PDB file of C-alpha atoms in Angstrom:
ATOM      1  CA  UNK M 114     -45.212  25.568 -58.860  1.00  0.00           C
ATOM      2  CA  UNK M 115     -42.993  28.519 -59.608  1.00  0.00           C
ATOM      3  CA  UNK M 116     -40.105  27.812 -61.201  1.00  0.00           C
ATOM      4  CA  UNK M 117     -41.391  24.787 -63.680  1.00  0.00           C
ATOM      5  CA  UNK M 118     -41.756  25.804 -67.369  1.00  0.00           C
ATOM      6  CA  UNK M 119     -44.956  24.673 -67.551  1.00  0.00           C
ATOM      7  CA  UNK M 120     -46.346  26.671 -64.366  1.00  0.00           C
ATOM      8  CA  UNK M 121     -47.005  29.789 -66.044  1.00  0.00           C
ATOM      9  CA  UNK M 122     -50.112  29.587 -68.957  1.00  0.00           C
ATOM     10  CA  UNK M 123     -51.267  32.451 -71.012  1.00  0.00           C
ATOM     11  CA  UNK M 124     -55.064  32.717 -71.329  1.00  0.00           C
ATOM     12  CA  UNK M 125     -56.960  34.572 -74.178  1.00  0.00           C
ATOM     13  CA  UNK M 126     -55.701  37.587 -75.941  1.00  0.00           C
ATOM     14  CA  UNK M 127     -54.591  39.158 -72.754  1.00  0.00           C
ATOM     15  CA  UNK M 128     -50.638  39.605 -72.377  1.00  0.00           C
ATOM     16  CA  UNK M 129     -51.245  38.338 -68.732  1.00  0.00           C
ATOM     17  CA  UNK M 130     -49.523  35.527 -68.062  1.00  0.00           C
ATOM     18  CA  UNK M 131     -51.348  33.765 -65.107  1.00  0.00           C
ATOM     19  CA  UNK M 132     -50.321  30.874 -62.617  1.00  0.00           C
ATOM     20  CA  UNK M 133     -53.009  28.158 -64.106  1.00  0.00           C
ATOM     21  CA  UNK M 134     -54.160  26.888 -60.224  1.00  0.00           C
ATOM     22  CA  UNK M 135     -55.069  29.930 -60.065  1.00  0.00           C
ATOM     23  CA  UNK M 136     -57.240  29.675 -63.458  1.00  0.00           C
ATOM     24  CA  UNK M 137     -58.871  25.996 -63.105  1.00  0.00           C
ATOM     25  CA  UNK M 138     -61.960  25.915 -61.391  1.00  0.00           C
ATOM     26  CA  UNK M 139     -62.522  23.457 -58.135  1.00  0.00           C
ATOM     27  CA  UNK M 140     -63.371  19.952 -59.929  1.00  0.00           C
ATOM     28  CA  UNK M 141     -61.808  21.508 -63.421  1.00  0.00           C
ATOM     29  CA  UNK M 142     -59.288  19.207 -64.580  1.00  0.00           C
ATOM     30  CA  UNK M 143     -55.148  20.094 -66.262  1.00  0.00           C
ATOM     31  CA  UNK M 144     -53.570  18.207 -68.469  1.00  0.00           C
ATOM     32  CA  UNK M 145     -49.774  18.805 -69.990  1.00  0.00           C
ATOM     33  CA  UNK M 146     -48.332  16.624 -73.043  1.00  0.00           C
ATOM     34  CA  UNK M 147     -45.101  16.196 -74.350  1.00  0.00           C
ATOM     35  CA  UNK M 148     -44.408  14.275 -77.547  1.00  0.00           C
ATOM     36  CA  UNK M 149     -41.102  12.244 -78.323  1.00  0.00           C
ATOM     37  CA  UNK M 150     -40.301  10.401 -81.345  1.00  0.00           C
ATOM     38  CA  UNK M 151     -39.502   6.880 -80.856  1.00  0.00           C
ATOM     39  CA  UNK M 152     -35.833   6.047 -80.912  1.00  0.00           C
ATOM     40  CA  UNK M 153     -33.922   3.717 -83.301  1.00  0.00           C
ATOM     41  CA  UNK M 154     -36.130   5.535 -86.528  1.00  0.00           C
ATOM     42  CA  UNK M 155     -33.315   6.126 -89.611  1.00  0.00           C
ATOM     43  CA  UNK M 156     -34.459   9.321 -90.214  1.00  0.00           C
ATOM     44  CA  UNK M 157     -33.294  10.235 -86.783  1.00  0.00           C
ATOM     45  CA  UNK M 158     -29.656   8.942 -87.483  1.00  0.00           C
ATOM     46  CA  UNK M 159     -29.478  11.512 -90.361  1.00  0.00           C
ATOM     47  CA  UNK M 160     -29.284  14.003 -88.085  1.00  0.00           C
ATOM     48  CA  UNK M 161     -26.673  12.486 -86.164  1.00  0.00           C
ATOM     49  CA  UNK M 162     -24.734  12.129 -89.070  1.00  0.00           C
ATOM     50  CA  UNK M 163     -25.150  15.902 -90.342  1.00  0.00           C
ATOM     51  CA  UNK M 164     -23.919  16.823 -86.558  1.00  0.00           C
ATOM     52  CA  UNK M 165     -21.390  14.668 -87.636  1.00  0.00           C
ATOM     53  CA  UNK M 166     -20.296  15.591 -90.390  1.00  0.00           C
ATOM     54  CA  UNK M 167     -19.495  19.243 -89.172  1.00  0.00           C
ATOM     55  CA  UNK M 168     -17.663  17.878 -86.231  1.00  0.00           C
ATOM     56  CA  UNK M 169     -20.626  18.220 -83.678  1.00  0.00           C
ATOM     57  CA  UNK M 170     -21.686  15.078 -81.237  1.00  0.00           C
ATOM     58  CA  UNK M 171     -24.844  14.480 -80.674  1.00  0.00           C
ATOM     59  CA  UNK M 172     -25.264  12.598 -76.790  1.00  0.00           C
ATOM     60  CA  UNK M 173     -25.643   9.397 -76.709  1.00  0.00           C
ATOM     61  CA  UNK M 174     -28.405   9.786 -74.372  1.00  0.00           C
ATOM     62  CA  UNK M 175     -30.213  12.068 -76.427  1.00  0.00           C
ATOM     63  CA  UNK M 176     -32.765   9.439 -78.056  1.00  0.00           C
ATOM     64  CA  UNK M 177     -33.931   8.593 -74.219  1.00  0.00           C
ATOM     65  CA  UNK M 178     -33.923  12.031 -73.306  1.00  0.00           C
ATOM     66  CA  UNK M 179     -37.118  13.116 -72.289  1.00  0.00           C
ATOM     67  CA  UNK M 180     -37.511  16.961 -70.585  1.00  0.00           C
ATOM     68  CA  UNK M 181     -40.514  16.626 -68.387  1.00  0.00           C
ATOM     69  CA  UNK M 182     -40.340  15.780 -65.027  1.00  0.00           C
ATOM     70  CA  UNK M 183     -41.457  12.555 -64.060  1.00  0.00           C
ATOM     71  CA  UNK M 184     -44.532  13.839 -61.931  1.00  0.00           C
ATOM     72  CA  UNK M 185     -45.273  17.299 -63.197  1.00  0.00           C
ATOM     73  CA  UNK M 186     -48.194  17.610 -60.547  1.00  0.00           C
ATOM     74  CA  UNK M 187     -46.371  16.985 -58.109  1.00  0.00           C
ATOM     75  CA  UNK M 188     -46.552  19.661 -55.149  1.00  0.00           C
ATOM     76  CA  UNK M 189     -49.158  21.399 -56.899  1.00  0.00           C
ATOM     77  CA  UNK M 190     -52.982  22.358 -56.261  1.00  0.00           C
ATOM     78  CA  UNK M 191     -53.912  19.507 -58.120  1.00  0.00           C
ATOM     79  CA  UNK M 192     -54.605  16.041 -57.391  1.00  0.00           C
ATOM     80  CA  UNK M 193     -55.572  12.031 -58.988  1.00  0.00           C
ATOM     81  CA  UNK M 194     -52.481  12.758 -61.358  1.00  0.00           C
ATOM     82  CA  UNK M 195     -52.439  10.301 -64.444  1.00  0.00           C
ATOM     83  CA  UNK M 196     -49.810   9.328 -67.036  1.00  0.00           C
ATOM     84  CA  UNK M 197     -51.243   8.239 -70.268  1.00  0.00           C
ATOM     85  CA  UNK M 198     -48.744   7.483 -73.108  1.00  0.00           C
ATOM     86  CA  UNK M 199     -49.975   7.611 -76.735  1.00  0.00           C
ATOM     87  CA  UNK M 200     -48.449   6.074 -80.049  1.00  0.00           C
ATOM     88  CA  UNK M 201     -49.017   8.711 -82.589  1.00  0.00           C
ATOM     89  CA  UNK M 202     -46.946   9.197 -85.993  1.00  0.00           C
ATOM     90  CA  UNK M 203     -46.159  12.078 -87.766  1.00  0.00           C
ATOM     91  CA  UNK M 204     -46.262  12.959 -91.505  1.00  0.00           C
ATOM     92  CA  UNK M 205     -43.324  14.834 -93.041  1.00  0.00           C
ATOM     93  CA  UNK M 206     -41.931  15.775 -96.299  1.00  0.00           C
ATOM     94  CA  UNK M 207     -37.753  16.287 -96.106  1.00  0.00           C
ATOM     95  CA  UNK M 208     -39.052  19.771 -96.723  1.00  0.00           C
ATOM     96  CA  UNK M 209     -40.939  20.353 -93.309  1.00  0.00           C
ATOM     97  CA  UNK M 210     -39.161  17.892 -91.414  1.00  0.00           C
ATOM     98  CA  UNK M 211     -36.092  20.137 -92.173  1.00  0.00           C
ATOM     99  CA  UNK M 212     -38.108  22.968 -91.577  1.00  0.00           C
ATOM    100  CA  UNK M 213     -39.134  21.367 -87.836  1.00  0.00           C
ATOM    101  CA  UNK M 214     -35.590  20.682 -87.041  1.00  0.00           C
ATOM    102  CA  UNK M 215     -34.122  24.286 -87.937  1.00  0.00           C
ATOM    103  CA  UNK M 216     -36.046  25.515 -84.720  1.00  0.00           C
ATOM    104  CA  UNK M 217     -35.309  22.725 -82.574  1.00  0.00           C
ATOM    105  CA  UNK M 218     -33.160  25.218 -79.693  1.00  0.00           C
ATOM    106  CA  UNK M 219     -30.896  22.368 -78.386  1.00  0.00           C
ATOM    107  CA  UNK M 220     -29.881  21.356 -82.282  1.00  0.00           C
ATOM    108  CA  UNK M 221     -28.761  25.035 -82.646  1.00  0.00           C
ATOM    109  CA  UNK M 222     -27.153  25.948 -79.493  1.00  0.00           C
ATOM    110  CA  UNK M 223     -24.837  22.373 -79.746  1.00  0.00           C
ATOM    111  CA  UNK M 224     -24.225  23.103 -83.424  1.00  0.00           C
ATOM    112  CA  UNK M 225     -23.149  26.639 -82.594  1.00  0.00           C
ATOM    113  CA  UNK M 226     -22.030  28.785 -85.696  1.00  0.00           C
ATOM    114  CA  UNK M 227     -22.116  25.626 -87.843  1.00  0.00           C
ATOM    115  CA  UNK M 228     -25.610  25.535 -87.273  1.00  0.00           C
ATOM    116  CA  UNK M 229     -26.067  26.565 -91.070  1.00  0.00           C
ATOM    117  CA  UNK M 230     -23.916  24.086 -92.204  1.00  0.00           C
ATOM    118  CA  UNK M 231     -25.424  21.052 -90.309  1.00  0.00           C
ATOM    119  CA  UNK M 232     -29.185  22.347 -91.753  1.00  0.00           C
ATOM    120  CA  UNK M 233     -27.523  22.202 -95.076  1.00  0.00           C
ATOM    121  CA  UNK M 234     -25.818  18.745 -95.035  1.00  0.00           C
ATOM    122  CA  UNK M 235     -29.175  17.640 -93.309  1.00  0.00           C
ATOM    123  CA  UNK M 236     -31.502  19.060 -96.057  1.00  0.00           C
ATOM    124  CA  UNK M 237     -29.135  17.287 -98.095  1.00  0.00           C
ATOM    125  CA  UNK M 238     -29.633  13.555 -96.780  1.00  0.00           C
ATOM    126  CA  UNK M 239     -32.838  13.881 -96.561  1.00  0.00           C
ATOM    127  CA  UNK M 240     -33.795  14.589-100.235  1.00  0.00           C
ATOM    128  CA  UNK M 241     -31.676  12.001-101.006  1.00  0.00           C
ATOM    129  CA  UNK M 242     -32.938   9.326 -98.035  1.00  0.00           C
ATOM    130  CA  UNK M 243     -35.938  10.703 -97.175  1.00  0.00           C
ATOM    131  CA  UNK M 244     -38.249  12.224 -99.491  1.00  0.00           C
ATOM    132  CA  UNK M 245     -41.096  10.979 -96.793  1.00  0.00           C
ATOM    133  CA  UNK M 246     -41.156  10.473 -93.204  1.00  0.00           C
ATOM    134  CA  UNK M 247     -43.416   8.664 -91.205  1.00  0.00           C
ATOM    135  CA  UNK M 248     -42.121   9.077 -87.682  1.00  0.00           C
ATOM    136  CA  UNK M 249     -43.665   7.412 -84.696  1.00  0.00           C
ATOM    137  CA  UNK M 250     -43.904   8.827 -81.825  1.00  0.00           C
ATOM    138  CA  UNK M 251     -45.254   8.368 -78.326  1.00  0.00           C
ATOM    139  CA  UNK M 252     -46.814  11.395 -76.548  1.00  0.00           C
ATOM    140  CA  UNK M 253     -47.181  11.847 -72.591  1.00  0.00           C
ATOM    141  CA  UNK M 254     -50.358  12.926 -71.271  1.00  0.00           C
ATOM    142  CA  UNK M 255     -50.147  13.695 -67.691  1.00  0.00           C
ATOM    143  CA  UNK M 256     -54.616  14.658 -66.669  1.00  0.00           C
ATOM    144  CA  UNK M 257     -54.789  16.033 -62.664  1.00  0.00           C
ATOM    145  CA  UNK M 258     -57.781  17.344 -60.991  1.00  0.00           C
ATOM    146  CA  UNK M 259     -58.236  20.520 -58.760  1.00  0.00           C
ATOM    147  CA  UNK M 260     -60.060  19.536 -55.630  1.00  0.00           C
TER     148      UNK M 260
END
């Protein structure tokens, strides 16, 4: 388990971080989720487009992308690993949906020192487009036991 993102939990107040097989009872049960939203929404392409517009590409794989592994469980402590997938939606104004995407890491580390210039073309298109955004999304929830 030691070198996934996810392998190392902090518990309570303390500044421990602990390893959590070591924190789950016998019988407790983990669970991890990651949430995506669903490709193909047009809010999403105005991102693309502020990129864009500041000479940045976003991937063509990056509306498939998804970051966790396929079997996070896997070679861990824990066992009867499920995968449940859940449609959820989120509400945004341009305002926080902006806000959201200022701290998304990959956004700011492939827009590089035009990073303030895509957030401001963005914020742009979506008070024009976008004054609300309903985005669907499906969410991963992966539910293991320890034995």
């Amino acid at each position: 388990m030691g070198d996934r993102s996810w392998s190392r939990l902090l518990f309570g107040t303390s500044d421990r971080v602990r390893d959590p097989a070591q924190e789950h009872r016998q019988g407790g049960t983990a669970a991890l989720f990651w949430r995506y939203a669903v490709p193909g929404q047009p809010h999403m392409a105005a991102i693309r487009d502020a990129l864009g517009a500041v000479g940045v590409t976003l991937p063509d794989a990056y509306a498939e992308l998804r970051v966790h592994a396929p079997a996070p469980f896997a070679g861990t402590v824990f066992v009867d690993a499920v995968e449940i997938r859940i449609p959820t939606a989120l509400d945004f104004t341009a305002a926080s949906f902006h806000g959201w995407v200022s701290t998304i890491e990959f956004l700011r580390r492939l827009s590089g020192d035009r990073h303030g210039e895509f957030l401001d073309r963005l914020g742009e298109r979506l008070s024009r487009s976008f004054p609300t955004i309903r985005e669907a999304n499906e969410e991963y929830l992966f539910l293991a036991r320890r034995p």
